[in-house]
Amino acid sequence: EPEVTQTPSHQVTQMGQEVILRCVPISNHLYFYWYRQILGQKVEFLVSFYNNEISEKSEIFDDQFSVERPDGSNFTLKIRSTKLEDSAMYFCASSWVGANTEAFFGQGTRLTVV
Amino acid sequence: GEDVEQSLFLSVREGDSSVINCTYTDSSSTYLYWYKQEPGAGLQLLTYIFSNMDMKQDQRLTVLLNKKDKHLSLRIADTQTGDSAIYFCAESMSSSASKIIFGSGTRLSIRP
């Protein structure tokens, strides 16, 4: 069964460092998403990406964040200068069409900023 | 604003039915979803219902939607130990085809 894969499963980084979280969406999907879940809090939408550009982003997704689809298979989330409050589980998702249908989620990358 | 609320914990006996409840605030919801998260795993879409429906059944799962009260429920018949997980209620809105708004999740635990 096709699945969304994320690497690494756990990343520890020092405050102020840049991190790149990687995702391989399902191959024929057109929409890609990043969500995050701070421990004990809700899963929050960060950004959606379609046709090589951001289609929607939340208030959380400020200038410290960027997304890229560098080739035909990977979808990355970069945090330029990490803060302690960026510590969270980050989920990548993809769907064939928009969110009004089934979005498949990866297992998540746990980011710990120390 | 957009908000989805659910109770945090539910404990049921194996073989009984589980009912997980959810309320939402945005009346412009188009789809409402139930996701399951097992330990160490991602979010698995269990089922979803379009906002003009009031019930959907899929094997052991029954989703009921009360649009007037903005209340969604998930019933799991004959609950098994493998159903232990966190269940997230979520909605998408007509104003955005891109994002899903999640509740906090209900942790379902099964007693022998």
PDB file of C-alpha atoms in Angstrom:
ATOM      1  CA  GLU A   1       0.000   0.000   0.000  1.00  0.00           C
ATOM      2  CA  PRO A   2       1.446   3.415  -0.871  1.00  0.00           C
ATOM      3  CA  GLU A   3       2.486   5.534   2.068  1.00  0.00           C
ATOM      4  CA  VAL A   4       3.988   8.871   2.986  1.00  0.00           C
ATOM      5  CA  THR A   5       7.454   8.487   4.476  1.00  0.00           C
ATOM      6  CA  GLN A   6       9.255  11.002   6.645  1.00  0.00           C
ATOM      7  CA  THR A   7      12.880  11.220   7.689  1.00  0.00           C
ATOM      8  CA  PRO A   8      14.349  11.380  10.201  1.00  0.00           C
ATOM      9  CA  SER A   9      11.950   9.977  12.773  1.00  0.00           C
ATOM     10  CA  HIS A  10      13.629  12.023  15.495  1.00  0.00           C
ATOM     11  CA  GLN A  11      15.854  15.080  15.182  1.00  0.00           C
ATOM     12  CA  VAL A  12      17.605  16.891  18.001  1.00  0.00           C
ATOM     13  CA  THR A  13      19.026  20.285  17.212  1.00  0.00           C
ATOM     14  CA  GLN A  14      20.476  23.238  19.062  1.00  0.00           C
ATOM     15  CA  MET A  15      18.550  26.467  19.278  1.00  0.00           C
ATOM     16  CA  GLY A  16      19.429  28.756  16.380  1.00  0.00           C
ATOM     17  CA  GLN A  17      20.393  25.944  14.038  1.00  0.00           C
ATOM     18  CA  GLU A  18      18.679  25.259  10.753  1.00  0.00           C
ATOM     19  CA  VAL A  19      16.821  21.983  10.269  1.00  0.00           C
ATOM     20  CA  ILE A  20      15.339  20.341   7.208  1.00  0.00           C
ATOM     21  CA  LEU A  21      12.588  17.792   7.629  1.00  0.00           C
ATOM     22  CA  ARG A  22      12.076  15.489   4.682  1.00  0.00           C
ATOM     23  CA  CYS A  23       9.034  13.809   3.273  1.00  0.00           C
ATOM     24  CA  VAL A  24       8.334  11.570   0.325  1.00  0.00           C
ATOM     25  CA  PRO A  25       4.653  11.936  -0.564  1.00  0.00           C
ATOM     26  CA  ILE A  26       2.662   9.310  -2.416  1.00  0.00           C
ATOM     27  CA  SER A  27       3.866   9.378  -5.987  1.00  0.00           C
ATOM     28  CA  ASN A  28       0.753  10.439  -7.908  1.00  0.00           C
ATOM     29  CA  HIS A  29      -0.485  12.953  -5.336  1.00  0.00           C
ATOM     30  CA  LEU A  30      -0.636  16.620  -6.216  1.00  0.00           C
ATOM     31  CA  TYR A  31      -1.214  18.346  -2.869  1.00  0.00           C
ATOM     32  CA  PHE A  32       1.282  18.359  -0.030  1.00  0.00           C
ATOM     33  CA  TYR A  33       0.972  19.558   3.547  1.00  0.00           C
ATOM     34  CA  TRP A  34       2.877  20.085   6.745  1.00  0.00           C
ATOM     35  CA  TYR A  35       1.204  19.949  10.146  1.00  0.00           C
ATOM     36  CA  ARG A  36       2.706  20.026  13.592  1.00  0.00           C
ATOM     37  CA  GLN A  37       1.685  18.848  17.047  1.00  0.00           C
ATOM     38  CA  ILE A  38       3.296  20.368  20.093  1.00  0.00           C
ATOM     39  CA  LEU A  39       3.259  17.873  22.950  1.00  0.00           C
ATOM     40  CA  GLY A  40      -0.145  17.851  24.609  1.00  0.00           C
ATOM     41  CA  GLN A  41      -1.654  20.222  22.061  1.00  0.00           C
ATOM     42  CA  LYS A  42      -3.706  19.925  18.898  1.00  0.00           C
ATOM     43  CA  VAL A  43      -2.452  19.016  15.465  1.00  0.00           C
ATOM     44  CA  GLU A  44      -2.046  22.380  13.710  1.00  0.00           C
ATOM     45  CA  PHE A  45      -1.986  23.178  10.013  1.00  0.00           C
ATOM     46  CA  LEU A  46       1.208  24.863   8.826  1.00  0.00           C
ATOM     47  CA  VAL A  47       1.173  24.994   5.036  1.00  0.00           C
ATOM     48  CA  SER A  48      -0.202  23.451   1.874  1.00  0.00           C
ATOM     49  CA  PHE A  49       1.620  23.234  -1.432  1.00  0.00           C
ATOM     50  CA  TYR A  50       0.287  22.670  -4.920  1.00  0.00           C
ATOM     51  CA  ASN A  51       1.710  23.171  -8.380  1.00  0.00           C
ATOM     52  CA  ASN A  52       5.088  24.161  -6.976  1.00  0.00           C
ATOM     53  CA  GLU A  53       3.826  26.965  -4.827  1.00  0.00           C
ATOM     54  CA  ILE A  54       2.295  27.550  -1.416  1.00  0.00           C
ATOM     55  CA  SER A  55      -1.496  27.515  -1.692  1.00  0.00           C
ATOM     56  CA  GLU A  56      -2.253  28.326   1.919  1.00  0.00           C
ATOM     57  CA  LYS A  57      -0.308  28.912   5.121  1.00  0.00           C
ATOM     58  CA  SER A  58      -1.185  29.509   8.735  1.00  0.00           C
ATOM     59  CA  GLU A  59      -0.032  32.277  11.051  1.00  0.00           C
ATOM     60  CA  ILE A  60       2.487  29.859  12.512  1.00  0.00           C
ATOM     61  CA  PHE A  61       4.243  29.595   9.149  1.00  0.00           C
ATOM     62  CA  ASP A  62       6.334  32.762   9.403  1.00  0.00           C
ATOM     63  CA  ASP A  63       9.538  33.769   7.653  1.00  0.00           C
ATOM     64  CA  GLN A  64      11.497  31.194   9.623  1.00  0.00           C
ATOM     65  CA  PHE A  65       9.744  28.426   7.706  1.00  0.00           C
ATOM     66  CA  SER A  66       9.996  27.466   4.070  1.00  0.00           C
ATOM     67  CA  VAL A  67       8.932  24.522   1.955  1.00  0.00           C
ATOM     68  CA  GLU A  68      10.362  23.116  -1.201  1.00  0.00           C
ATOM     69  CA  ARG A  69       9.852  20.325  -3.661  1.00  0.00           C
ATOM     70  CA  PRO A  70      13.422  20.067  -4.897  1.00  0.00           C
ATOM     71  CA  ASP A  71      12.797  17.140  -7.220  1.00  0.00           C
ATOM     72  CA  GLY A  72       9.899  14.992  -8.319  1.00  0.00           C
ATOM     73  CA  SER A  73       9.699  13.008  -5.121  1.00  0.00           C
ATOM     74  CA  ASN A  74      10.766  14.933  -2.013  1.00  0.00           C
ATOM     75  CA  PHE A  75       8.895  17.633  -0.105  1.00  0.00           C
ATOM     76  CA  THR A  76      10.872  19.447   2.578  1.00  0.00           C
ATOM     77  CA  LEU A  77      10.193  21.777   5.468  1.00  0.00           C
ATOM     78  CA  LYS A  78      13.051  24.036   6.509  1.00  0.00           C
ATOM     79  CA  ILE A  79      13.200  25.925   9.779  1.00  0.00           C
ATOM     80  CA  ARG A  80      15.881  28.551   9.429  1.00  0.00           C
ATOM     81  CA  SER A  81      16.784  29.331  13.022  1.00  0.00           C
ATOM     82  CA  THR A  82      15.098  26.971  15.428  1.00  0.00           C
ATOM     83  CA  LYS A  83      13.586  28.124  18.697  1.00  0.00           C
ATOM     84  CA  LEU A  84      12.724  26.053  21.750  1.00  0.00           C
ATOM     85  CA  GLU A  85       9.040  26.443  20.946  1.00  0.00           C
ATOM     86  CA  ASP A  86       9.556  24.741  17.565  1.00  0.00           C
ATOM     87  CA  SER A  87       9.901  21.442  19.425  1.00  0.00           C
ATOM     88  CA  ALA A  88       7.011  19.336  18.178  1.00  0.00           C
ATOM     89  CA  MET A  89       5.998  16.380  16.065  1.00  0.00           C
ATOM     90  CA  TYR A  90       5.877  17.449  12.420  1.00  0.00           C
ATOM     91  CA  PHE A  91       3.578  15.548  10.083  1.00  0.00           C
ATOM     92  CA  CYS A  92       3.757  15.566   6.328  1.00  0.00           C
ATOM     93  CA  ALA A  93       0.664  14.650   4.315  1.00  0.00           C
ATOM     94  CA  SER A  94      -0.330  14.354   0.685  1.00  0.00           C
ATOM     95  CA  SER A  95      -3.549  13.990  -1.243  1.00  0.00           C
ATOM     96  CA  TRP A  96      -4.630  13.465  -4.820  1.00  0.00           C
ATOM     97  CA  VAL A  97      -6.862  16.529  -4.741  1.00  0.00           C
ATOM     98  CA  GLY A  98      -7.389  19.135  -1.983  1.00  0.00           C
ATOM     99  CA  ALA A  99      -8.130  18.570   1.697  1.00  0.00           C
ATOM    100  CA  ASN A 100     -11.776  17.774   0.947  1.00  0.00           C
ATOM    101  CA  THR A 101     -10.813  14.187   0.387  1.00  0.00           C
ATOM    102  CA  GLU A 102      -8.472  11.654   1.898  1.00  0.00           C
ATOM    103  CA  ALA A 103      -5.117  13.017   3.000  1.00  0.00           C
ATOM    104  CA  PHE A 104      -2.468  10.412   3.837  1.00  0.00           C
ATOM    105  CA  PHE A 105      -0.155  11.274   6.709  1.00  0.00           C
ATOM    106  CA  GLY A 106       3.386  10.156   7.438  1.00  0.00           C
ATOM    107  CA  GLN A 107       4.503   8.830  10.819  1.00  0.00           C
ATOM    108  CA  GLY A 108       5.954  12.185  11.756  1.00  0.00           C
ATOM    109  CA  THR A 109       9.347  13.619  12.691  1.00  0.00           C
ATOM    110  CA  ARG A 110       9.828  14.474  16.321  1.00  0.00           C
ATOM    111  CA  LEU A 111      11.891  17.652  16.488  1.00  0.00           C
ATOM    112  CA  THR A 112      13.548  18.502  19.791  1.00  0.00           C
ATOM    113  CA  VAL A 113      15.235  21.873  20.092  1.00  0.00           C
ATOM    114  CA  VAL A 114      17.657  22.149  23.003  1.00  0.00           C
TER     115      VAL A 114
ATOM    116  CA  GLY B   1     -13.578  30.989  14.666  1.00  0.00           C
ATOM    117  CA  GLU B   2     -12.728  27.431  13.847  1.00  0.00           C
ATOM    118  CA  ASP B   3     -12.588  25.071  16.801  1.00  0.00           C
ATOM    119  CA  VAL B   4     -13.024  21.355  17.303  1.00  0.00           C
ATOM    120  CA  GLU B   5     -13.473  19.952  20.809  1.00  0.00           C
ATOM    121  CA  GLN B   6     -13.420  16.393  22.113  1.00  0.00           C
ATOM    122  CA  SER B   7     -13.038  14.723  25.460  1.00  0.00           C
ATOM    123  CA  LEU B   8      -9.523  13.542  26.242  1.00  0.00           C
ATOM    124  CA  PHE B   9     -10.095  10.010  27.490  1.00  0.00           C
ATOM    125  CA  LEU B  10     -12.480   7.114  27.059  1.00  0.00           C
ATOM    126  CA  SER B  11     -12.236   3.670  28.625  1.00  0.00           C
ATOM    127  CA  VAL B  12     -14.430   0.799  27.465  1.00  0.00           C
ATOM    128  CA  ARG B  13     -14.605  -2.934  28.089  1.00  0.00           C
ATOM    129  CA  GLU B  14     -13.497  -5.239  25.310  1.00  0.00           C
ATOM    130  CA  GLY B  15     -16.496  -6.275  23.224  1.00  0.00           C
ATOM    131  CA  ASP B  16     -18.576  -3.225  24.160  1.00  0.00           C
ATOM    132  CA  SER B  17     -19.275  -0.326  21.832  1.00  0.00           C
ATOM    133  CA  SER B  18     -17.179   2.827  22.055  1.00  0.00           C
ATOM    134  CA  VAL B  19     -18.698   6.201  21.308  1.00  0.00           C
ATOM    135  CA  ILE B  20     -16.342   9.122  20.824  1.00  0.00           C
ATOM    136  CA  ASN B  21     -17.934  12.545  20.636  1.00  0.00           C
ATOM    137  CA  CYS B  22     -16.840  15.785  19.040  1.00  0.00           C
ATOM    138  CA  THR B  23     -18.254  19.273  18.693  1.00  0.00           C
ATOM    139  CA  TYR B  24     -17.217  21.889  16.184  1.00  0.00           C
ATOM    140  CA  THR B  25     -18.004  25.548  15.795  1.00  0.00           C
ATOM    141  CA  ASP B  26     -17.767  26.351  12.113  1.00  0.00           C
ATOM    142  CA  SER B  27     -21.085  25.849  10.361  1.00  0.00           C
ATOM    143  CA  SER B  28     -19.411  26.065   6.964  1.00  0.00           C
ATOM    144  CA  SER B  29     -17.707  22.701   7.432  1.00  0.00           C
ATOM    145  CA  THR B  30     -17.741  20.652   4.278  1.00  0.00           C
ATOM    146  CA  TYR B  31     -16.178  17.387   5.401  1.00  0.00           C
ATOM    147  CA  LEU B  32     -15.765  15.955   8.893  1.00  0.00           C
ATOM    148  CA  TYR B  33     -13.170  13.307   9.547  1.00  0.00           C
ATOM    149  CA  TRP B  34     -12.077  10.751  12.078  1.00  0.00           C
ATOM    150  CA  TYR B  35      -8.376   9.951  12.214  1.00  0.00           C
ATOM    151  CA  LYS B  36      -6.711   7.242  14.300  1.00  0.00           C
ATOM    152  CA  GLN B  37      -3.199   7.505  15.699  1.00  0.00           C
ATOM    153  CA  GLU B  38      -1.528   4.446  17.155  1.00  0.00           C
ATOM    154  CA  PRO B  39       1.638   4.827  19.260  1.00  0.00           C
ATOM    155  CA  GLY B  40       4.599   5.853  17.110  1.00  0.00           C
ATOM    156  CA  ALA B  41       2.505   5.954  13.953  1.00  0.00           C
ATOM    157  CA  GLY B  42       1.089   8.671  11.740  1.00  0.00           C
ATOM    158  CA  LEU B  43      -2.497   9.792  11.394  1.00  0.00           C
ATOM    159  CA  GLN B  44      -4.646   7.207   9.674  1.00  0.00           C
ATOM    160  CA  LEU B  45      -7.894   8.380   8.110  1.00  0.00           C
ATOM    161  CA  LEU B  46     -10.624   6.076   9.397  1.00  0.00           C
ATOM    162  CA  THR B  47     -13.651   7.609   7.768  1.00  0.00           C
ATOM    163  CA  TYR B  48     -15.150  10.908   6.699  1.00  0.00           C
ATOM    164  CA  ILE B  49     -18.617  12.277   6.145  1.00  0.00           C
ATOM    165  CA  PHE B  50     -19.831  15.048   3.906  1.00  0.00           C
ATOM    166  CA  SER B  51     -21.730  17.762   5.719  1.00  0.00           C
ATOM    167  CA  ASN B  52     -25.020  17.078   3.945  1.00  0.00           C
ATOM    168  CA  MET B  53     -25.106  13.532   5.323  1.00  0.00           C
ATOM    169  CA  ASP B  54     -26.231  12.573   8.789  1.00  0.00           C
ATOM    170  CA  MET B  55     -24.941   9.040   9.009  1.00  0.00           C
ATOM    171  CA  LYS B  56     -22.276   6.844   7.485  1.00  0.00           C
ATOM    172  CA  GLN B  57     -21.582   3.218   8.301  1.00  0.00           C
ATOM    173  CA  ASP B  58     -18.469   1.273   7.420  1.00  0.00           C
ATOM    174  CA  GLN B  59     -18.184  -2.190   8.968  1.00  0.00           C
ATOM    175  CA  ARG B  60     -17.737  -1.654  12.721  1.00  0.00           C
ATOM    176  CA  LEU B  61     -17.669   2.127  12.401  1.00  0.00           C
ATOM    177  CA  THR B  62     -20.726   4.376  12.459  1.00  0.00           C
ATOM    178  CA  VAL B  63     -20.455   8.134  12.113  1.00  0.00           C
ATOM    179  CA  LEU B  64     -23.382  10.319  13.150  1.00  0.00           C
ATOM    180  CA  LEU B  65     -23.558  14.003  12.289  1.00  0.00           C
ATOM    181  CA  ASN B  66     -25.975  16.446  13.878  1.00  0.00           C
ATOM    182  CA  LYS B  67     -25.502  19.670  11.958  1.00  0.00           C
ATOM    183  CA  LYS B  68     -27.959  21.625  14.061  1.00  0.00           C
ATOM    184  CA  ASP B  69     -25.969  20.923  17.228  1.00  0.00           C
ATOM    185  CA  LYS B  70     -22.613  20.785  15.376  1.00  0.00           C
ATOM    186  CA  HIS B  71     -21.989  17.388  16.933  1.00  0.00           C
ATOM    187  CA  LEU B  72     -20.134  14.464  15.400  1.00  0.00           C
ATOM    188  CA  SER B  73     -19.730  11.022  16.893  1.00  0.00           C
ATOM    189  CA  LEU B  74     -17.842   7.859  16.068  1.00  0.00           C
ATOM    190  CA  ARG B  75     -19.197   4.553  17.261  1.00  0.00           C
ATOM    191  CA  ILE B  76     -16.948   1.503  17.199  1.00  0.00           C
ATOM    192  CA  ALA B  77     -18.915  -1.703  17.604  1.00  0.00           C
ATOM    193  CA  ASP B  78     -17.397  -4.733  19.367  1.00  0.00           C
ATOM    194  CA  THR B  79     -14.321  -2.795  20.512  1.00  0.00           C
ATOM    195  CA  GLN B  80     -11.099  -4.811  20.381  1.00  0.00           C
ATOM    196  CA  THR B  81      -7.688  -4.285  21.985  1.00  0.00           C
ATOM    197  CA  GLY B  82      -6.381  -3.252  18.564  1.00  0.00           C
ATOM    198  CA  ASP B  83      -8.695  -0.271  18.690  1.00  0.00           C
ATOM    199  CA  SER B  84      -6.591   1.284  21.455  1.00  0.00           C
ATOM    200  CA  ALA B  85      -5.354   4.567  20.012  1.00  0.00           C
ATOM    201  CA  ILE B  86      -5.952   8.299  19.953  1.00  0.00           C
ATOM    202  CA  TYR B  87      -8.910   9.304  17.788  1.00  0.00           C
ATOM    203  CA  PHE B  88      -8.946  12.754  16.249  1.00  0.00           C
ATOM    204  CA  CYS B  89     -12.026  14.524  15.024  1.00  0.00           C
ATOM    205  CA  ALA B  90     -11.317  17.038  12.249  1.00  0.00           C
ATOM    206  CA  GLU B  91     -13.072  19.306   9.806  1.00  0.00           C
ATOM    207  CA  SER B  92     -12.402  21.092   6.560  1.00  0.00           C
ATOM    208  CA  MET B  93     -14.238  24.225   5.506  1.00  0.00           C
ATOM    209  CA  SER B  94     -15.667  25.485   2.275  1.00  0.00           C
ATOM    210  CA  SER B  95     -13.452  28.558   2.661  1.00  0.00           C
ATOM    211  CA  SER B  96     -10.319  26.475   2.378  1.00  0.00           C
ATOM    212  CA  ALA B  97      -9.678  23.414   0.313  1.00  0.00           C
ATOM    213  CA  SER B  98      -6.243  23.097   1.832  1.00  0.00           C
ATOM    214  CA  LYS B  99      -6.365  22.662   5.535  1.00  0.00           C
ATOM    215  CA  ILE B 100      -7.940  20.409   8.102  1.00  0.00           C
ATOM    216  CA  ILE B 101      -8.704  21.604  11.641  1.00  0.00           C
ATOM    217  CA  PHE B 102      -8.098  18.937  14.270  1.00  0.00           C
ATOM    218  CA  GLY B 103      -9.481  18.360  17.734  1.00  0.00           C
ATOM    219  CA  SER B 104      -7.199  17.466  20.634  1.00  0.00           C
ATOM    220  CA  GLY B 105      -7.815  13.761  20.267  1.00  0.00           C
ATOM    221  CA  THR B 106      -9.552  11.208  22.498  1.00  0.00           C
ATOM    222  CA  ARG B 107      -7.410   8.443  23.934  1.00  0.00           C
ATOM    223  CA  LEU B 108      -9.383   5.201  23.836  1.00  0.00           C
ATOM    224  CA  SER B 109      -8.269   2.484  26.207  1.00  0.00           C
ATOM    225  CA  ILE B 110      -9.737  -1.007  26.316  1.00  0.00           C
ATOM    226  CA  ARG B 111     -10.334  -2.944  29.561  1.00  0.00           C
ATOM    227  CA  PRO B 112     -10.307  -6.744  29.472  1.00  0.00           C
TER     228      PRO B 112
END
